[in-house]
mmCIF file with all atom_site columns, C-alpha atoms in Angstrom:
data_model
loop_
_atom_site.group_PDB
_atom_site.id
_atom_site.type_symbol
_atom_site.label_atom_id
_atom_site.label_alt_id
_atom_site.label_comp_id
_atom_site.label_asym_id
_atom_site.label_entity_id
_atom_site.label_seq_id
_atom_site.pdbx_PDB_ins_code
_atom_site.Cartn_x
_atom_site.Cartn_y
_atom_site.Cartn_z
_atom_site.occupancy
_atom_site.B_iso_or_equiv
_atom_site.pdbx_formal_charge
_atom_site.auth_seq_id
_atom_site.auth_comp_id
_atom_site.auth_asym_id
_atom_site.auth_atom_id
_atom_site.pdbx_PDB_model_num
ATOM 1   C CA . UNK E 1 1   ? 24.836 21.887 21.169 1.00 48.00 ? 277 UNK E CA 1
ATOM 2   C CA . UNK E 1 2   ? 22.197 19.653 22.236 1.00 60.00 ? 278 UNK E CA 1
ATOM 3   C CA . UNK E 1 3   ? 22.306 20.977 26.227 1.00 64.00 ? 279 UNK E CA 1
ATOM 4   C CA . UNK E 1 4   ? 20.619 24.135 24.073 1.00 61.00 ? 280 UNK E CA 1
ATOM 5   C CA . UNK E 1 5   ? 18.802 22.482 22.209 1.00 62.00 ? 281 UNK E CA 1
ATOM 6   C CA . UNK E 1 6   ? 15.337 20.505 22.968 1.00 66.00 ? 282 UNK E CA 1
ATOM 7   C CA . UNK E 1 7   ? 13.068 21.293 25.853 1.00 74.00 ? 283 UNK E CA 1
ATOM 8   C CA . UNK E 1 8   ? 13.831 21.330 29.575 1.00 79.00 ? 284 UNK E CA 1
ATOM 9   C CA . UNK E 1 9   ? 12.824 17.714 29.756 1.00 83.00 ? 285 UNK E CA 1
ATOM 10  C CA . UNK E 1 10  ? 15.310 16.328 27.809 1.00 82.00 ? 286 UNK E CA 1
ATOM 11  C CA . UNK E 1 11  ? 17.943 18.938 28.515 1.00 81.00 ? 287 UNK E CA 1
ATOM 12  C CA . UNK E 1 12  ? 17.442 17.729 32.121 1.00 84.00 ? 288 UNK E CA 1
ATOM 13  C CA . UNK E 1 13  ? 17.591 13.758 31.180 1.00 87.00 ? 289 UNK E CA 1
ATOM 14  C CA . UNK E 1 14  ? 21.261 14.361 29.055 1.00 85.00 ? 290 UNK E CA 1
ATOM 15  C CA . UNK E 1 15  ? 22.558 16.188 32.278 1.00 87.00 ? 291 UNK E CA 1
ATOM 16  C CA . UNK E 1 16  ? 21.264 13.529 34.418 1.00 89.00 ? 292 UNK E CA 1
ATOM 17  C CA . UNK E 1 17  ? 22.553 10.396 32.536 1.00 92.00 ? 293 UNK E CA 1
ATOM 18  C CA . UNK E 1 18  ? 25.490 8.421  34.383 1.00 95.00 ? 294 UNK E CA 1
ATOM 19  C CA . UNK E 1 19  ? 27.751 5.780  33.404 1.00 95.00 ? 295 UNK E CA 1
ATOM 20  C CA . UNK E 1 20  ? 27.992 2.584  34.924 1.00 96.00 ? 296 UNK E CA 1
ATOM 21  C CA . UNK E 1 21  ? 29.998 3.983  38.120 1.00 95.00 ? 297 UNK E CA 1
ATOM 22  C CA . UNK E 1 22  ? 26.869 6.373  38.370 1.00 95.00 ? 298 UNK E CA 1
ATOM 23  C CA . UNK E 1 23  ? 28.871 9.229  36.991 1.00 95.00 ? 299 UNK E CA 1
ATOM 24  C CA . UNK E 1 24  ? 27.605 12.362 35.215 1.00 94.00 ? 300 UNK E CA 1
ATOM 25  C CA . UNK E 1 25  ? 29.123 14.501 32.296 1.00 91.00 ? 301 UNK E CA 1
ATOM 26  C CA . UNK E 1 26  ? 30.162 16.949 34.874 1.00 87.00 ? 302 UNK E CA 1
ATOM 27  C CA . UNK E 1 27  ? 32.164 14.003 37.341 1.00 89.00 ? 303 UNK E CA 1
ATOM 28  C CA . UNK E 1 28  ? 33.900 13.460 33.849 1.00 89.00 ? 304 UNK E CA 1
ATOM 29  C CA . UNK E 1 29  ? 34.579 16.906 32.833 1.00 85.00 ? 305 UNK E CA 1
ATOM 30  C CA . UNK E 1 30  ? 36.074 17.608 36.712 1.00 82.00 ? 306 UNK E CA 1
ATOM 31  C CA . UNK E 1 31  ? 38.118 14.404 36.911 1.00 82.00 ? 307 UNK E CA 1
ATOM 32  C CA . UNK E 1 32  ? 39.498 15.836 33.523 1.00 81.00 ? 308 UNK E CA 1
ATOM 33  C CA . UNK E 1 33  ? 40.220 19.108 35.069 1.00 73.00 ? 309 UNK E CA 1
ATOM 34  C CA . UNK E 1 34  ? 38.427 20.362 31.934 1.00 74.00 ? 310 UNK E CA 1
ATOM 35  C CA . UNK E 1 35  ? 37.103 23.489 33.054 1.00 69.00 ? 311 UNK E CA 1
ATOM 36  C CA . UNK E 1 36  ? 35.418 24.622 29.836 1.00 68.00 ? 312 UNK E CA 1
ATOM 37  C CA . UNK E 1 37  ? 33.386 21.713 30.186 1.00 77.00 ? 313 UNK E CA 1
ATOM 38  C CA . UNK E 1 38  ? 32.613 21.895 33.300 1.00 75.00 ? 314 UNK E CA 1
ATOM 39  C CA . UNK E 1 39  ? 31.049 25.758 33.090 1.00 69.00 ? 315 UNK E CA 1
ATOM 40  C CA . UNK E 1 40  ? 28.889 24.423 30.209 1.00 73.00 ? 316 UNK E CA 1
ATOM 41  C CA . UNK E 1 41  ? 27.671 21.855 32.213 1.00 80.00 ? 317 UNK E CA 1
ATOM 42  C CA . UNK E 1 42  ? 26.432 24.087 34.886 1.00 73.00 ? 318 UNK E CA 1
ATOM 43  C CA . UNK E 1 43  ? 25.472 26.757 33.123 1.00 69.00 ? 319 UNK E CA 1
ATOM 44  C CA . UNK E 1 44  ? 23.253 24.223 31.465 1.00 76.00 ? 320 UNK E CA 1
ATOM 45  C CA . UNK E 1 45  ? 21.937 23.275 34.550 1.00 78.00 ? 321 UNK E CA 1
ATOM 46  C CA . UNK E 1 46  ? 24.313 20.354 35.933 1.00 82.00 ? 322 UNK E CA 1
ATOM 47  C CA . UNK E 1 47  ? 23.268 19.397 39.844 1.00 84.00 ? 323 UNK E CA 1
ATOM 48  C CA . UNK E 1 48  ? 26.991 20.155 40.966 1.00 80.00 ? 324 UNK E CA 1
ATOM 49  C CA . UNK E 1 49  ? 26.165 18.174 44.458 1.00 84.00 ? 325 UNK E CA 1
ATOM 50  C CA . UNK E 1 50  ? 25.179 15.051 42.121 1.00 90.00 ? 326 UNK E CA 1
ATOM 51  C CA . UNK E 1 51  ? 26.981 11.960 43.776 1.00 93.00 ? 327 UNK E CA 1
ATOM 52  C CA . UNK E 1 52  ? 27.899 8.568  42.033 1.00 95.00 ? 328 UNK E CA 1
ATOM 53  C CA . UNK E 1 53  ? 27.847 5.254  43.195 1.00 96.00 ? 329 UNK E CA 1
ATOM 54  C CA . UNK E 1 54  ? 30.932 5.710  46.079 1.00 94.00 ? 330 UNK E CA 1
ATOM 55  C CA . UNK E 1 55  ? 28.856 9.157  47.115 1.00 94.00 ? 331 UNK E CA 1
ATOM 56  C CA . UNK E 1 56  ? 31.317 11.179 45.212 1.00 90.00 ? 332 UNK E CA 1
ATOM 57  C CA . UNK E 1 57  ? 30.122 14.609 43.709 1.00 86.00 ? 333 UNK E CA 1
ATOM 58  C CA . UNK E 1 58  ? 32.152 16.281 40.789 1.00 84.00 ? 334 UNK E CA 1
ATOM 59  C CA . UNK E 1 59  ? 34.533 18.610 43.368 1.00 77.00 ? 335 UNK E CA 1
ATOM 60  C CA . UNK E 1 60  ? 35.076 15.234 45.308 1.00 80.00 ? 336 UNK E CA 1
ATOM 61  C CA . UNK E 1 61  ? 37.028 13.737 41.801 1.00 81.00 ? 337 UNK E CA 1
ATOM 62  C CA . UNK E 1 62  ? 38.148 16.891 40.436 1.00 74.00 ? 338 UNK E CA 1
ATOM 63  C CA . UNK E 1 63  ? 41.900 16.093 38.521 1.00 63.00 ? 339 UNK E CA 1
ATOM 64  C CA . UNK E 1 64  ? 44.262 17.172 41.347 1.00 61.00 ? 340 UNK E CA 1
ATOM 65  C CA . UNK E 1 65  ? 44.749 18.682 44.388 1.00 60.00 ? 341 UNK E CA 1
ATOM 66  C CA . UNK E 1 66  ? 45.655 22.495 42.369 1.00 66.00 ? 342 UNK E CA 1
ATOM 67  C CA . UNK E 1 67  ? 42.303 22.064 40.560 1.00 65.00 ? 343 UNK E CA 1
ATOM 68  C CA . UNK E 1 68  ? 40.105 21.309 43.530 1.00 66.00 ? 344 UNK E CA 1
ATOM 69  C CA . UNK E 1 69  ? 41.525 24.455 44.961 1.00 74.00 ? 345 UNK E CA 1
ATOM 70  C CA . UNK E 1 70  ? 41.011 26.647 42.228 1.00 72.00 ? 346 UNK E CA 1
ATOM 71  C CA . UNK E 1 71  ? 37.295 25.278 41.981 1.00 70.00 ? 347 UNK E CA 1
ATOM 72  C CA . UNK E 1 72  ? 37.197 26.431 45.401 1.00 76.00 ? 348 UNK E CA 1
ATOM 73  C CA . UNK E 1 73  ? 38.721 29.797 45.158 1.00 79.00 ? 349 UNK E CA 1
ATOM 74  C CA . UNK E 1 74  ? 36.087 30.380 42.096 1.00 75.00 ? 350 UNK E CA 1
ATOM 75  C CA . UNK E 1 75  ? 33.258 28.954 43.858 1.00 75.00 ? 351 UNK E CA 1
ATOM 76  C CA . UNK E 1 76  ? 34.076 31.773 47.124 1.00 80.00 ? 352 UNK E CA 1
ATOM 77  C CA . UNK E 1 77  ? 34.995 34.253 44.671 1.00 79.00 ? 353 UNK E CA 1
ATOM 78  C CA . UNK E 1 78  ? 31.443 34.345 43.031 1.00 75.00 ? 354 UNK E CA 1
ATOM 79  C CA . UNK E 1 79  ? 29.126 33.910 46.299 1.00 76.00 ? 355 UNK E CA 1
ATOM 80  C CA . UNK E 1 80  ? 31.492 37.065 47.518 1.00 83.00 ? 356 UNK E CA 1
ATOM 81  C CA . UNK E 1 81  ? 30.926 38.624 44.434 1.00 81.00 ? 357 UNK E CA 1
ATOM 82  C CA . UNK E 1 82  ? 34.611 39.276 44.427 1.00 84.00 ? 358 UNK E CA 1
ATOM 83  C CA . UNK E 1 83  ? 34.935 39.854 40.850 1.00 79.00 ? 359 UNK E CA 1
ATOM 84  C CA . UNK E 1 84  ? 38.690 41.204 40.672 1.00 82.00 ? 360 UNK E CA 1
ATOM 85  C CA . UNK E 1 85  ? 39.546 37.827 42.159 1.00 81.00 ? 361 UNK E CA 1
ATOM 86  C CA . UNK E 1 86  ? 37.558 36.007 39.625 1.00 77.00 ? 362 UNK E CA 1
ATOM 87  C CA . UNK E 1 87  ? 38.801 37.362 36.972 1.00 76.00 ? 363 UNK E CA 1
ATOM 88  C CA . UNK E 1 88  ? 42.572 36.559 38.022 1.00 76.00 ? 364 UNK E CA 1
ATOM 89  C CA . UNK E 1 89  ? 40.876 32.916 38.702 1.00 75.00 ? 365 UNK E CA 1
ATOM 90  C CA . UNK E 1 90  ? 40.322 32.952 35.003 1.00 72.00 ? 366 UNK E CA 1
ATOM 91  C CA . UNK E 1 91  ? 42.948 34.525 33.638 1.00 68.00 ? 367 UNK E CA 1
ATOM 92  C CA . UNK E 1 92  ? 44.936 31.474 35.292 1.00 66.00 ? 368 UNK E CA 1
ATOM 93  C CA . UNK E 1 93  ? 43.023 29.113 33.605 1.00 63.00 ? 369 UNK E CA 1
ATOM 94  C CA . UNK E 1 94  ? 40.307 28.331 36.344 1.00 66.00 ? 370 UNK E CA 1
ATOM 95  C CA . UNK E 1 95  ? 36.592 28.531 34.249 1.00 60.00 ? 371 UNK E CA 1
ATOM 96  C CA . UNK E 1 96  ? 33.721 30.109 36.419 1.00 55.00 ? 372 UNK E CA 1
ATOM 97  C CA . UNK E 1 97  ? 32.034 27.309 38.049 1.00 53.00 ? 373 UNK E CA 1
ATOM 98  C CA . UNK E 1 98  ? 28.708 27.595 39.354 1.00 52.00 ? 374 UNK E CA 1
ATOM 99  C CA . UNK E 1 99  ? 28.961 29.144 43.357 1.00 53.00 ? 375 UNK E CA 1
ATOM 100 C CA . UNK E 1 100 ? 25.279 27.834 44.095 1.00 54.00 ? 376 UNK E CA 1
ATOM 101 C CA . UNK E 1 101 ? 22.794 24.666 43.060 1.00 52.00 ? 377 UNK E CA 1
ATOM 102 C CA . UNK E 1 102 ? 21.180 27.720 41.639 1.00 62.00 ? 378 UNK E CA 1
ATOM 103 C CA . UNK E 1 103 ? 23.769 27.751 38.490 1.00 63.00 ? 379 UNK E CA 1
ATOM 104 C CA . UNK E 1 104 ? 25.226 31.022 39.304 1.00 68.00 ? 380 UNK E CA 1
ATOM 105 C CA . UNK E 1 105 ? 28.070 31.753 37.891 1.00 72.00 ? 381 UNK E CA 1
ATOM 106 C CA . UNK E 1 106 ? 30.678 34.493 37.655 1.00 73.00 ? 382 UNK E CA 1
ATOM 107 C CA . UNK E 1 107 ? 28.860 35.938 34.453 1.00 74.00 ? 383 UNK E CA 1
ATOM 108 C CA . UNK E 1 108 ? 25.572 35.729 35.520 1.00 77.00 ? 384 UNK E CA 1
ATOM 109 C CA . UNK E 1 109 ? 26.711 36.979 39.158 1.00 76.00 ? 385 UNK E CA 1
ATOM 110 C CA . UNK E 1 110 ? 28.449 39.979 37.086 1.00 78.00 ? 386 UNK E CA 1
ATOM 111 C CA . UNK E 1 111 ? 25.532 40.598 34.889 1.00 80.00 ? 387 UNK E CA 1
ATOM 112 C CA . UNK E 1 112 ? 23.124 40.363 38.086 1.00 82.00 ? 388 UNK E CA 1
ATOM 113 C CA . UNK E 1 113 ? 25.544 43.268 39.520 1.00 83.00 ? 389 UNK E CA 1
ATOM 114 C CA . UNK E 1 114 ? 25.066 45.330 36.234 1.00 84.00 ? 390 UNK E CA 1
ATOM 115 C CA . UNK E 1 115 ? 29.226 44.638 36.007 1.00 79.00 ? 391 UNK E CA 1
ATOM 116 C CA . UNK E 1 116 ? 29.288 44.921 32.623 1.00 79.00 ? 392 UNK E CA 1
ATOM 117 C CA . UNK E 1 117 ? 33.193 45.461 32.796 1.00 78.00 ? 393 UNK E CA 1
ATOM 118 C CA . UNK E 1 118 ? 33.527 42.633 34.486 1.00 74.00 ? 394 UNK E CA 1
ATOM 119 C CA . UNK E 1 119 ? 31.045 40.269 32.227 1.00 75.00 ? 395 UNK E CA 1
ATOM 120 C CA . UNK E 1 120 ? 33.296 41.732 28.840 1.00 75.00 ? 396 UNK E CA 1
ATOM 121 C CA . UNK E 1 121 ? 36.715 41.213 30.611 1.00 73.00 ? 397 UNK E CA 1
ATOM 122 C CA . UNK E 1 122 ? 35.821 37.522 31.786 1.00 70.00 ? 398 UNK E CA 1
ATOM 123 C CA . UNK E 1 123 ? 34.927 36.721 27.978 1.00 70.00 ? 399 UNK E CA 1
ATOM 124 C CA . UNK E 1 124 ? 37.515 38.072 26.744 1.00 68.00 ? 400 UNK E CA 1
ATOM 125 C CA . UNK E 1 125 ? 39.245 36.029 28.859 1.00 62.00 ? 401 UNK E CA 1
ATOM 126 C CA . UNK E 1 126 ? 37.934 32.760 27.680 1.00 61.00 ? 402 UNK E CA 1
ATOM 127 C CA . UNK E 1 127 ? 35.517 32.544 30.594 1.00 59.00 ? 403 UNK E CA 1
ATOM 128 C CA . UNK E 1 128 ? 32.650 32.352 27.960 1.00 54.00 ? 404 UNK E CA 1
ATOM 129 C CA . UNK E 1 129 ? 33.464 29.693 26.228 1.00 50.00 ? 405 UNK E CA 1
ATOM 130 C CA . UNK E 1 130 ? 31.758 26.969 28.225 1.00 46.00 ? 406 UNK E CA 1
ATOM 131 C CA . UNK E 1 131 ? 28.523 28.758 28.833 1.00 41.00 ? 407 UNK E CA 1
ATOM 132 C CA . UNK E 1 132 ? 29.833 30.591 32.443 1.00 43.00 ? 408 UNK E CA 1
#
């Protein structure tokens, strides 16, 4: 709620804030392999190429050698705009991610497209639930 709430300032601050390894919200949410998170994050505004004190970024700690993949297979599947493949991403679990430091994400990528079927599908999928 408070990502939403506040102006861009302090939206900006709470995304930027790290813990004592220099870790953001979103290296949590990846190590967790908590995809919901991790699409509110970024469609929040996240920097997805953020790096912590060993020069990790989020995909570099992602929970798993399966999730890191299907982060991948999102993250081509969106630039493509290869929505079918998205939404089988999805409907395996895998929460859009963003596919650019621009926050794009399979929803707004859809929307952008004026693929409405695919924007309704994806939620009812789940995929809106964190924000992508």
């Amino acid at each position: 709620v408070a990502l939403h709430a506040g102006d861009d300032a302090s939206r900006a601050s709470l995304l930027a804030a790290t813990d004592r390894l220099g870790r953001t919200s979103l290296h949590t949410a990846a190590r967790a392999d908590d995809g919901a998170i991790v699409s509110l994050l970024l469609g929040a505004g996240a920097d997805s190429e953020a790096r912590d004190h060993s020069g990790d970024t989020p995909r570099d700690i992602v929970g798993g050698e399966s999730a890191a993949r299907r982060l991948d297979a999102m993250r081509q599947a969106v630039r493509d705009g290869d929505f079918d493949r998205a939404l089988r991403l999805v409907a395996r679990g895998c929460f859009p991610i963003s596919a650019s430091t621009k926050g794009e994400t399979l929803l707004t990528r859809a929307a952008a497209a004026g693929r409405g079927d695919v924007v309704d599908a994806a939620i009812a999928l789940g995929a809106g639930r964190g924000g992508g």
